[in-house]
Amino acid sequence: MITSLNAQNLSVENKIKPAFKDYFGMPRASVFLHLNKSAFVEGEHLWFKSYLYNRLKNNLLKEPLNLYIGIYDSVGQPIKKELFISRNGLALGQVLIDSTFDKGTYYIKASTSWMRNFQEDDSFISQFDVVQGPTKIKGIEDEELDVQFLPEGGYLVSDVQGTVGVKVINSHGNGVKGARGIIRNNRGDSITAFITNNFGHAKFEILPQQEILYSATMDNFQGKKQKILLPKSKPKGIAMSIRRISSDRIMILLGTNSVTRAEMGSKPFSLLFHRDGLLKHMEVVFPSNKNYVSYVLDSESLHPGTNIITLIDSYGNPLLERLVFNRNSIKQGELKTSLGYVDRDSVSMHIDLERKSKGFLYLSASVLPAETKAYRHDYNILSTFLLTPYLSGSVENPKYYFSNVSEKTEKDLDLLLLTQGWSRYEWKNIFEIAPDKRNGFETGVDVLGQLNFELRKNEGIMLYPGEGSLPQMIKIKEGSKSFFLENYNLEKGTELRFTVVDANGRLSRPNLYVRVDNGTKSDVLHKLPNKRQMSTFDYQVNDHSGNFSFVLPDNTITLNEVTVESRQEDPVYVSPHFTPDKLVKVTEKTIGNFPRLLDLIRSSGFNVWEAPNTGYDRIRITSKRPLALSLTPPSPRLYVDDIPYSDFNILTDFSTSQLESYFIDRSGNGEPGAAGGVIRVYTKKGVDQDAAGLGRKYSDKEFFKHIVKNGFDQVKEFYVPKYASVSDDSFKNFGTIHWVPSLEIVDGRNGTFVFQHLDIKRMKIFIEGIGEDGTLYSTMEDVEISPD
């Protein structure tokens, strides 16, 4: 366990903790998109499921948020932007691969406005490819290798044993496997050697001496040799070396030379173990006359997942830094699939959990042919949430470190973290630039309006925000000619209608300028991930004319239009505080007993005063029960055809025969601002529009209309494209069998989904997901419907 020694480094309490509180006070979130494929053809959709993750709490970020999806070309220039909404940490969506996509490489980016509050960009970026016919990949030309030497912790110290990480990459940014190097001093003596793993990583030990230069001699696989100088060692300082001595324990060794040791005296240092604002620390004091100090820590001393280990001095200055991964504490779940029934057209699949868990488990599954070349994602939900958010550099095939974990996987992961150097969080920012909450949890689009006319007294602007939505009055400050409406859930293509309502309920068309802002920002991808090279695809997808014909167009026959006239009932828009069955139908008996609407209101238990020859308030209506702490009885809320009125003058000479139905409640029925009760009346169809009590049929000339272009994209239901064939190589390489974006399992029960198997006997199922408790799932299953 982490313990404190006698010496005390006050900078932890006085500098580090306050800085962490300011810099990591707002929760950091990561977003993961599970894409159904990585390669597409024209006519298909790119389908995705989004998972939004609170890295501090290690579970879904439940706050609703706008999810911005951007598509970029091969050099990072934006092509299109789309908007979806994340609720309870989950979102669904799709992007149509239409004729605007040429053959080539593209990138998809997912982000939220909340992420803009931070210096670090936590957006999700993934490559996908669009293919059009056979694709050939050129071989790598003769080139120099990029060789980097990265001392553990940050630098080498003269006369102190140190570890140096090696990173060898090619011009595409991918690691070079099997690269050999020999380390020599300036006299040409061989000191040590190394050979890189599958990702171009290696390490070696060295005891550098002052004033001696060291270099590495490398073969670059074309018969040429490269000579690269190692970083010079510092005459003074501390070196850090971290070793994994078992699956659940690490050893930290700190060493210095005699010159540095004499200067530092008994000044305390501290080791910080931190991530996302989580902080553990231990004091470090070198024993008297000793140049080395070591500690053995178990997994419980570390945070789950990635740990940033930083050595600071007594002033809180960071000296050394190294990343370590604690696998023993992460929540990685296991699941298996099994066949249910198989009939002529469809098949059912069961999902079995290795360990039962409480609460919901949210999964998504992509079903592709067994021979698919169209699922080449080199990441998964575990690498996206637990590893890459903390690394400053790119990672080749990060999902490798969470698949089939073995002793070799652990060694490769430690080499990756060694060669990554310091984390992506710059200490200068932590100390000096606290995040400013400029952006909140936006959950909609904003409507901005400018009035190009003078709004008279007793007039208001009414908004009808799309089909099936209740109208509302827009609050405009006196003397203002603009309005701003926040967080509206408006889809693209929605028709907004604005009208001016006067004191008598008459409507007139306003002269407006309206703009809808969805929060999308224009951007360019300046830092692209390493381009994933596509394999050589050898298949035939061309017809005799040479045209690409993999996905057939939708040849739906358009029938001649036939108009059938019938009487259509207009919908009654009612308050969300009551259901339509509470409406009272107006009958002949009602009209006979209460000829005027005011008579009906008076009989319902309200005080009604009429003063037709007075000024503005010609009619007053109040409750018969005054509110507590008030001597004045409150007035009820009045709505005529769902239009709210601030006074009751519209009820002058209002005949009950004009009504179709009504709802009157003295208690207010729980509606906001209706402590004095609520009166809702609905007029009959065909009522004269100029009469008191407007009918629900209005003419277009009374409305200003605006079509929303920057709203939410509609989430479509998955469908299988109309492929030219499901038996040829093109479908086996690139076709889609099924996509299941919303598969939910409750309390550890087995999950089941059913799909059309398209007569495909062998397939792969790629599953990603997260449990309500933060357990992460990622697996690939081979499925055989019937053996060949």
mmCIF file of C-alpha atoms in Angstrom, residues 53-54 57-60 329-333 357-358 360-362 381-382 385-386 769-777:
data_model
loop_
_atom_site.group_PDB
_atom_site.id
_atom_site.type_symbol
_atom_site.label_atom_id
_atom_site.label_comp_id
_atom_site.label_asym_id
_atom_site.label_seq_id
_atom_site.Cartn_x
_atom_site.Cartn_y
_atom_site.Cartn_z
ATOM 1 C CA TYR A 53 -18.357 7.708 -20.610
ATOM 2 C CA ASN A 54 -17.677 9.571 -17.361
ATOM 3 C CA LYS A 57 -16.952 7.597 -12.133
ATOM 4 C CA ASN A 58 -16.195 4.865 -14.694
ATOM 5 C CA ASN A 59 -19.744 4.650 -16.003
ATOM 6 C CA LEU A 60 -22.076 6.245 -18.529
ATOM 7 C CA SER A 329 -8.959 -3.222 -11.031
ATOM 8 C CA ILE A 330 -10.676 -2.583 -14.359
ATOM 9 C CA LYS A 331 -14.169 -3.905 -15.053
ATOM 10 C CA GLN A 332 -13.878 -6.007 -18.200
ATOM 11 C CA GLY A 333 -16.770 -8.395 -18.745
ATOM 12 C CA SER A 357 -24.639 -8.491 -12.972
ATOM 13 C CA LYS A 358 -27.326 -6.177 -11.636
ATOM 14 C CA PHE A 360 -28.920 -2.853 -17.403
ATOM 15 C CA LEU A 361 -26.296 -3.941 -19.908
ATOM 16 C CA TYR A 362 -26.253 -1.893 -23.115
ATOM 17 C CA ILE A 381 -14.624 0.391 -26.170
ATOM 18 C CA LEU A 382 -11.988 -0.592 -23.570
ATOM 19 C CA PHE A 385 -12.171 4.676 -22.460
ATOM 20 C CA LEU A 386 -9.275 3.256 -20.435
ATOM 21 C CA GLY A 769 -21.104 -2.393 -24.823
ATOM 22 C CA ILE A 770 -21.181 -1.277 -21.209
ATOM 23 C CA GLY A 771 -23.060 -2.270 -18.084
ATOM 24 C CA GLU A 772 -24.805 0.119 -15.751
ATOM 25 C CA ASP A 773 -22.047 -0.581 -13.216
ATOM 26 C CA GLY A 774 -19.350 0.463 -15.707
ATOM 27 C CA THR A 775 -18.298 -3.035 -16.818
ATOM 28 C CA LEU A 776 -17.027 -2.895 -20.411
ATOM 29 C CA TYR A 777 -17.590 -5.595 -23.034
#
